[in-house]
PDB file of C-alpha atoms in Angstrom:
ATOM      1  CA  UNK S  11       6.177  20.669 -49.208  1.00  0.00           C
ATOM      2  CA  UNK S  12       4.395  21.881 -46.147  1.00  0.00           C
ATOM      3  CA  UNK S  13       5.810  23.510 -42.690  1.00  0.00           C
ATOM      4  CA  UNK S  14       6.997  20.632 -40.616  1.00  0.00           C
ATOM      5  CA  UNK S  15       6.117  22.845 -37.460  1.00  0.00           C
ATOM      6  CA  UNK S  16       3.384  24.576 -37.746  1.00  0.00           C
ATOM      7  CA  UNK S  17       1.611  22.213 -41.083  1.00  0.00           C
ATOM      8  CA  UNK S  18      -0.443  24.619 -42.555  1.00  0.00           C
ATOM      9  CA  UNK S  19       1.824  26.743 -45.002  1.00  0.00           C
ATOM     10  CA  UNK S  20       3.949  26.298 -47.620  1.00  0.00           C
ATOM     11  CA  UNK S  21       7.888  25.237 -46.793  1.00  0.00           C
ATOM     12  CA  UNK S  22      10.317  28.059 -47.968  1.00  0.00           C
ATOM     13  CA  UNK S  23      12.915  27.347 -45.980  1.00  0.00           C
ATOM     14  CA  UNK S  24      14.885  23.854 -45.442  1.00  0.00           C
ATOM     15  CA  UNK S  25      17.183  22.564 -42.436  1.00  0.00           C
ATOM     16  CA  UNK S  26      20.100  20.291 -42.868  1.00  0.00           C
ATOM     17  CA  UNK S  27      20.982  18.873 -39.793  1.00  0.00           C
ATOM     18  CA  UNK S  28      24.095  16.353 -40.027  1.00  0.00           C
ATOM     19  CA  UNK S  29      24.588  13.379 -38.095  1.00  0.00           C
ATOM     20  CA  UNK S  30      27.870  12.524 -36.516  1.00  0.00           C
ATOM     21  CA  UNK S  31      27.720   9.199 -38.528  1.00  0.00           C
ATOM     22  CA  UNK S  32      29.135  10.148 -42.173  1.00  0.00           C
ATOM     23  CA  UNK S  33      27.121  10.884 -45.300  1.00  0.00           C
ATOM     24  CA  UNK S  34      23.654  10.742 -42.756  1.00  0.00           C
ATOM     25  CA  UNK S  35      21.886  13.623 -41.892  1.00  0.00           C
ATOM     26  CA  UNK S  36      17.853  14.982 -41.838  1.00  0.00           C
ATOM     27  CA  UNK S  37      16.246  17.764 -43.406  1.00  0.00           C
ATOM     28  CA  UNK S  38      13.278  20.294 -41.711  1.00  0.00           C
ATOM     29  CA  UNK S  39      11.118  22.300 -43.494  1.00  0.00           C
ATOM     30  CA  UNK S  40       9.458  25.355 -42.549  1.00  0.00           C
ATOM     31  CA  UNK S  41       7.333  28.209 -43.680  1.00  0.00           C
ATOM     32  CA  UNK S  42       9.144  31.686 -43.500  1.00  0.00           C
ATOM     33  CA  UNK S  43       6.598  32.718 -40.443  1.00  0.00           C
ATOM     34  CA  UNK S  44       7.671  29.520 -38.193  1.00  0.00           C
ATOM     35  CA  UNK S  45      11.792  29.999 -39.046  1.00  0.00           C
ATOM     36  CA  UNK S  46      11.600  33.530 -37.990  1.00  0.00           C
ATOM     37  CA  UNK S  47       9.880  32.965 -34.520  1.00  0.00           C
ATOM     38  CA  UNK S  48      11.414  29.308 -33.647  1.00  0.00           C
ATOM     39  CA  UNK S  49      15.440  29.517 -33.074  1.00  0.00           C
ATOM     40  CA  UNK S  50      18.116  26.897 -34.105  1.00  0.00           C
ATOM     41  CA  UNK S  51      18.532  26.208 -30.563  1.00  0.00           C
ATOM     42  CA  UNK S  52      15.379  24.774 -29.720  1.00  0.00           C
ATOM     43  CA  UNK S  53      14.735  22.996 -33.546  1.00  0.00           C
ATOM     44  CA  UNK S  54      17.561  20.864 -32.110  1.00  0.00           C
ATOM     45  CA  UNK S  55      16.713  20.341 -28.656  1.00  0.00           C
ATOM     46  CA  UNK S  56      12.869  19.750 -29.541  1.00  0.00           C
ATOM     47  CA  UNK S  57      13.996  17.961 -32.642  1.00  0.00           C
ATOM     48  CA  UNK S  58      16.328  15.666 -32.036  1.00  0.00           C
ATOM     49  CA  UNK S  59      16.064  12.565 -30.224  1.00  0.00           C
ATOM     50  CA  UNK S  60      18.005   9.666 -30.831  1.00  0.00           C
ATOM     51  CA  UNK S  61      19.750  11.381 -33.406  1.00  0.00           C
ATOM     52  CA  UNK S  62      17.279  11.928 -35.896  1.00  0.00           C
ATOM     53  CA  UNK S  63      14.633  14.495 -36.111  1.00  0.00           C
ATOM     54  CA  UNK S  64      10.754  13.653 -35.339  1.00  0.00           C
ATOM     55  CA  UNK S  65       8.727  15.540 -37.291  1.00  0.00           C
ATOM     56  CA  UNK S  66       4.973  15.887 -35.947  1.00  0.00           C
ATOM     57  CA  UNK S  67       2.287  15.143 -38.133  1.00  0.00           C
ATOM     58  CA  UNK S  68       0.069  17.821 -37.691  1.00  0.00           C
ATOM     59  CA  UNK S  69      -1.908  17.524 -40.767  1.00  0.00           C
ATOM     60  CA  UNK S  70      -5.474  16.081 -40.042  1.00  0.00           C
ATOM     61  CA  UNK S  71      -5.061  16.995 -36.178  1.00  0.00           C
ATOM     62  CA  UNK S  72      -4.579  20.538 -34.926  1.00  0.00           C
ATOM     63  CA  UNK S  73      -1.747  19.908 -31.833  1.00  0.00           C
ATOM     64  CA  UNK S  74      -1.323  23.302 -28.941  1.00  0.00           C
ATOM     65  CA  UNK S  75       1.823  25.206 -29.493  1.00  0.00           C
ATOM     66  CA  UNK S  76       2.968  28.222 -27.444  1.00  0.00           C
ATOM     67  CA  UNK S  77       2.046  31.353 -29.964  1.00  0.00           C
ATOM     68  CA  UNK S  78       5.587  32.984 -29.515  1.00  0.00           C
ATOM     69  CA  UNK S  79       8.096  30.391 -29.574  1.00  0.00           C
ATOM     70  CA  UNK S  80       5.835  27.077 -30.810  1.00  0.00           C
ATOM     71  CA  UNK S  81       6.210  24.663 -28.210  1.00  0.00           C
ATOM     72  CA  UNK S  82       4.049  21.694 -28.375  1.00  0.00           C
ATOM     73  CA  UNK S  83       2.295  21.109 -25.347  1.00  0.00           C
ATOM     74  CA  UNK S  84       3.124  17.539 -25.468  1.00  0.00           C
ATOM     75  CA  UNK S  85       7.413  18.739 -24.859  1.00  0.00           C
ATOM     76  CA  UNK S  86       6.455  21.118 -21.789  1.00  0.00           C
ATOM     77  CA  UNK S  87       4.508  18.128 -20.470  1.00  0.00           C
ATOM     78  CA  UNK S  88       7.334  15.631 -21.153  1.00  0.00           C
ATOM     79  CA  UNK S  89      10.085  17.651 -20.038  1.00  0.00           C
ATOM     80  CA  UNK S  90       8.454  19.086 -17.408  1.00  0.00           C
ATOM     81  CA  UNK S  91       9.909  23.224 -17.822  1.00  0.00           C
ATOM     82  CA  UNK S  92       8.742  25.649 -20.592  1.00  0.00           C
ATOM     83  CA  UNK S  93      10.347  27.017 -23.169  1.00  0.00           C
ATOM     84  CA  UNK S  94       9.311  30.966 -22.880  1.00  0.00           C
ATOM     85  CA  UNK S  95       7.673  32.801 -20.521  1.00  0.00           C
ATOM     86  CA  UNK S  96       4.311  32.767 -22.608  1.00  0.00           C
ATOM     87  CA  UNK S  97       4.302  29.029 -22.789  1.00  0.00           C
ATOM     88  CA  UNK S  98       2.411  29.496 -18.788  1.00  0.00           C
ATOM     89  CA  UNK S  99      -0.174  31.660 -20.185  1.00  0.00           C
ATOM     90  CA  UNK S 100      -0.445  29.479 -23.435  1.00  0.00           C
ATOM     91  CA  UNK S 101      -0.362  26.293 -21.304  1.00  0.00           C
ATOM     92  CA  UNK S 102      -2.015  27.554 -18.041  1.00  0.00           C
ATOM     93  CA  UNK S 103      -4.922  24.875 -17.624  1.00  0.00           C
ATOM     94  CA  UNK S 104      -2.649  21.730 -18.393  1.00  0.00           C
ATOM     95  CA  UNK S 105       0.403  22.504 -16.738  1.00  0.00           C
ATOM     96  CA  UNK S 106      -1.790  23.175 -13.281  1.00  0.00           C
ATOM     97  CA  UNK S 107      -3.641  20.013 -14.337  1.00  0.00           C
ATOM     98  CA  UNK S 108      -0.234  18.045 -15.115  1.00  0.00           C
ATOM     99  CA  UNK S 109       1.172  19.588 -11.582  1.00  0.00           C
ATOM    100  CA  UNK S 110      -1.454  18.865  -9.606  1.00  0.00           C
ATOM    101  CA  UNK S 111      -1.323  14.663 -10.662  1.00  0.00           C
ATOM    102  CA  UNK S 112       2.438  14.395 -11.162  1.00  0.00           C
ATOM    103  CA  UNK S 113       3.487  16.968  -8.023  1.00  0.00           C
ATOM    104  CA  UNK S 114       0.404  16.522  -5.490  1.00  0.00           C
ATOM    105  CA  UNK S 115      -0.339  20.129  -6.342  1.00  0.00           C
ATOM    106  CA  UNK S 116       0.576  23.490  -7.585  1.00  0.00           C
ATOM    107  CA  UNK S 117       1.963  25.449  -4.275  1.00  0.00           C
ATOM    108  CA  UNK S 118       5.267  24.486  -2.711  1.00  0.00           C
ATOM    109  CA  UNK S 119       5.223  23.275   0.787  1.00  0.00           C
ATOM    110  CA  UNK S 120       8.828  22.364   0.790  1.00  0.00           C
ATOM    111  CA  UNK S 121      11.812  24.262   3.173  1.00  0.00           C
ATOM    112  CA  UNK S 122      13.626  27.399   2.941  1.00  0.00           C
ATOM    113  CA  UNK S 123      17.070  27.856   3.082  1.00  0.00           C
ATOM    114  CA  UNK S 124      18.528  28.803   5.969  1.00  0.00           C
ATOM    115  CA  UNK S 125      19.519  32.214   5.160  1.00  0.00           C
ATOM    116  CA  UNK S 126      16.064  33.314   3.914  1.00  0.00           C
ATOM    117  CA  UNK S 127      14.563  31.800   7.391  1.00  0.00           C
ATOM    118  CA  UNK S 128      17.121  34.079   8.963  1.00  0.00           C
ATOM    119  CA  UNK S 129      16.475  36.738   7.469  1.00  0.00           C
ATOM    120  CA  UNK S 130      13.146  36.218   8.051  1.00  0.00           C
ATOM    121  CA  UNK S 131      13.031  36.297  11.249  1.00  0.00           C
ATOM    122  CA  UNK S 132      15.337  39.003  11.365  1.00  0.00           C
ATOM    123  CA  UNK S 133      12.906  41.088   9.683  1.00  0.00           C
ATOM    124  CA  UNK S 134       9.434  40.354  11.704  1.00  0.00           C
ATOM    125  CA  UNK S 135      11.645  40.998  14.916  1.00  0.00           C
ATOM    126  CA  UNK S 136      12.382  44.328  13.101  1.00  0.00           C
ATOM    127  CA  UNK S 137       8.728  44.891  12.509  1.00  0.00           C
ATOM    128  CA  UNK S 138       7.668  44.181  15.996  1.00  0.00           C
ATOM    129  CA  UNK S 139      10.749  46.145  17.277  1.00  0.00           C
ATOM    130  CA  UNK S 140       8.974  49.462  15.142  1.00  0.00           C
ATOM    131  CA  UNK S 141       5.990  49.141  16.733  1.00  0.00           C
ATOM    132  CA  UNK S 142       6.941  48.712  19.786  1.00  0.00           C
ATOM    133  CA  UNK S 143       9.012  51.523  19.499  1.00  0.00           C
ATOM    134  CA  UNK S 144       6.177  54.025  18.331  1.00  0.00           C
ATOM    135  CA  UNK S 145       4.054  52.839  20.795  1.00  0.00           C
ATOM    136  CA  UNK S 146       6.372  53.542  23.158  1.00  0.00           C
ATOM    137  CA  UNK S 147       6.811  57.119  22.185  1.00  0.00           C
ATOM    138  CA  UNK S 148       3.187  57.984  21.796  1.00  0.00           C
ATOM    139  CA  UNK S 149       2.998  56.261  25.231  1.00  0.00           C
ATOM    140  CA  UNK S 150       5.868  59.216  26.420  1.00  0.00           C
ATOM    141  CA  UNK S 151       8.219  55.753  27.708  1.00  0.00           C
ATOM    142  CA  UNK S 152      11.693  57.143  26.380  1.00  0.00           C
ATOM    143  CA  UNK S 153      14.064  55.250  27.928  1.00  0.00           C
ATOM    144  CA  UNK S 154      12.400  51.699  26.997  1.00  0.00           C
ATOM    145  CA  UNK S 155      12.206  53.980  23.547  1.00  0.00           C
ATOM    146  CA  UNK S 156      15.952  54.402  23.578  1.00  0.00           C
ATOM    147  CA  UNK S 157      16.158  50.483  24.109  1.00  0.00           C
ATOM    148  CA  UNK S 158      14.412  49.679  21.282  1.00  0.00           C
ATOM    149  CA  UNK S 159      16.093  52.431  19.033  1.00  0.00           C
ATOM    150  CA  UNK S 160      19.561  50.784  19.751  1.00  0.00           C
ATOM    151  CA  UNK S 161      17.778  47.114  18.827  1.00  0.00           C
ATOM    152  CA  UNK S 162      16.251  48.072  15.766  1.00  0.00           C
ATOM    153  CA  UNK S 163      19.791  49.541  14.841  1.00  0.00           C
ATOM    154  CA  UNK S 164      21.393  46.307  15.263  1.00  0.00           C
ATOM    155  CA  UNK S 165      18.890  44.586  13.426  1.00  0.00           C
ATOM    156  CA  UNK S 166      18.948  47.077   9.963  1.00  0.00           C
ATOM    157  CA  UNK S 167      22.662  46.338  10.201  1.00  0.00           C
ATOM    158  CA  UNK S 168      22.072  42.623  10.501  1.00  0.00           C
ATOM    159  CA  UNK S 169      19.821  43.188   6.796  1.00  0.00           C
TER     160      UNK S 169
END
């Protein structure tokens, strides 16, 4: 019996997976290589559907799979998330191809929360406050110096 994941070698290892319905269940099979690399968690959630397992056929047709965890492309597409963090390298062309049609691109233009705009805006006031401040000195202005000492004060506090 071949791998039901990956196709190519021999089964060693078999999967029972029960069904809450009694006396039904479904068994995977998969080469020592595959069990080791794929956990129990994601057989099931990449498994399952409708309560029985789909097994891909692989055989004749060569499907992409993530090289660490073995993903098919075709669940990151459907789902729309990844299942490790080398399924973006492994996946890099489609998923900016399947972003760009389903999202209208691959850069958010959304909002920020307002306490990141705050803070923000806290922090350019603090940049602008720094310069000022140096220029200031260099420009021998001390007391407008002292001003700005006091503001950027208030604003490291407000960090």
């Amino acid at each position: 019996m071949r791998c039901d994941f990956c196709g190519h070698r021999e089964a060693a290892i078999v999967v029972y997976l029960a069904q809450e319905r009694a006396g039904s269940g479904d068994k995977l099979f998969l080469c020592r290589k595959c069990a080791m690399h794929v956990s129990v968690a994601h057989l099931l959630e990449t498994g399952l559907r409708n309560g029985r397992i789909q097994k891909e056929k692989t055989l004749g047709r060569q499907r992409k799979r993530c090289p660490f965890c073995l993903l098919p492309l075709r669940v990151v597409l459907e789902r729309g998330f990844v299942g490790c963090p080398y399924c973006y390298s492994a996946f890099s062309r489609e998923i900016e191809r399947w972003a760009r049609e389903e999202q209208a691109g691959n850069h958010h233009r959304g909002g920020m929360p307002w306490r990141f705009v705050r803070r923000r805006k806290i922090q350019e006031s603090l940049s602008q406050a720094l310069r000022d401040f140096e220029r200031c000195v260099a420009e021998e202005r001390y007391e407008q110096a002292e001003r700005l000492k006091r503001l950027i004060e208030r604003l490291r506090s407000l960090l």
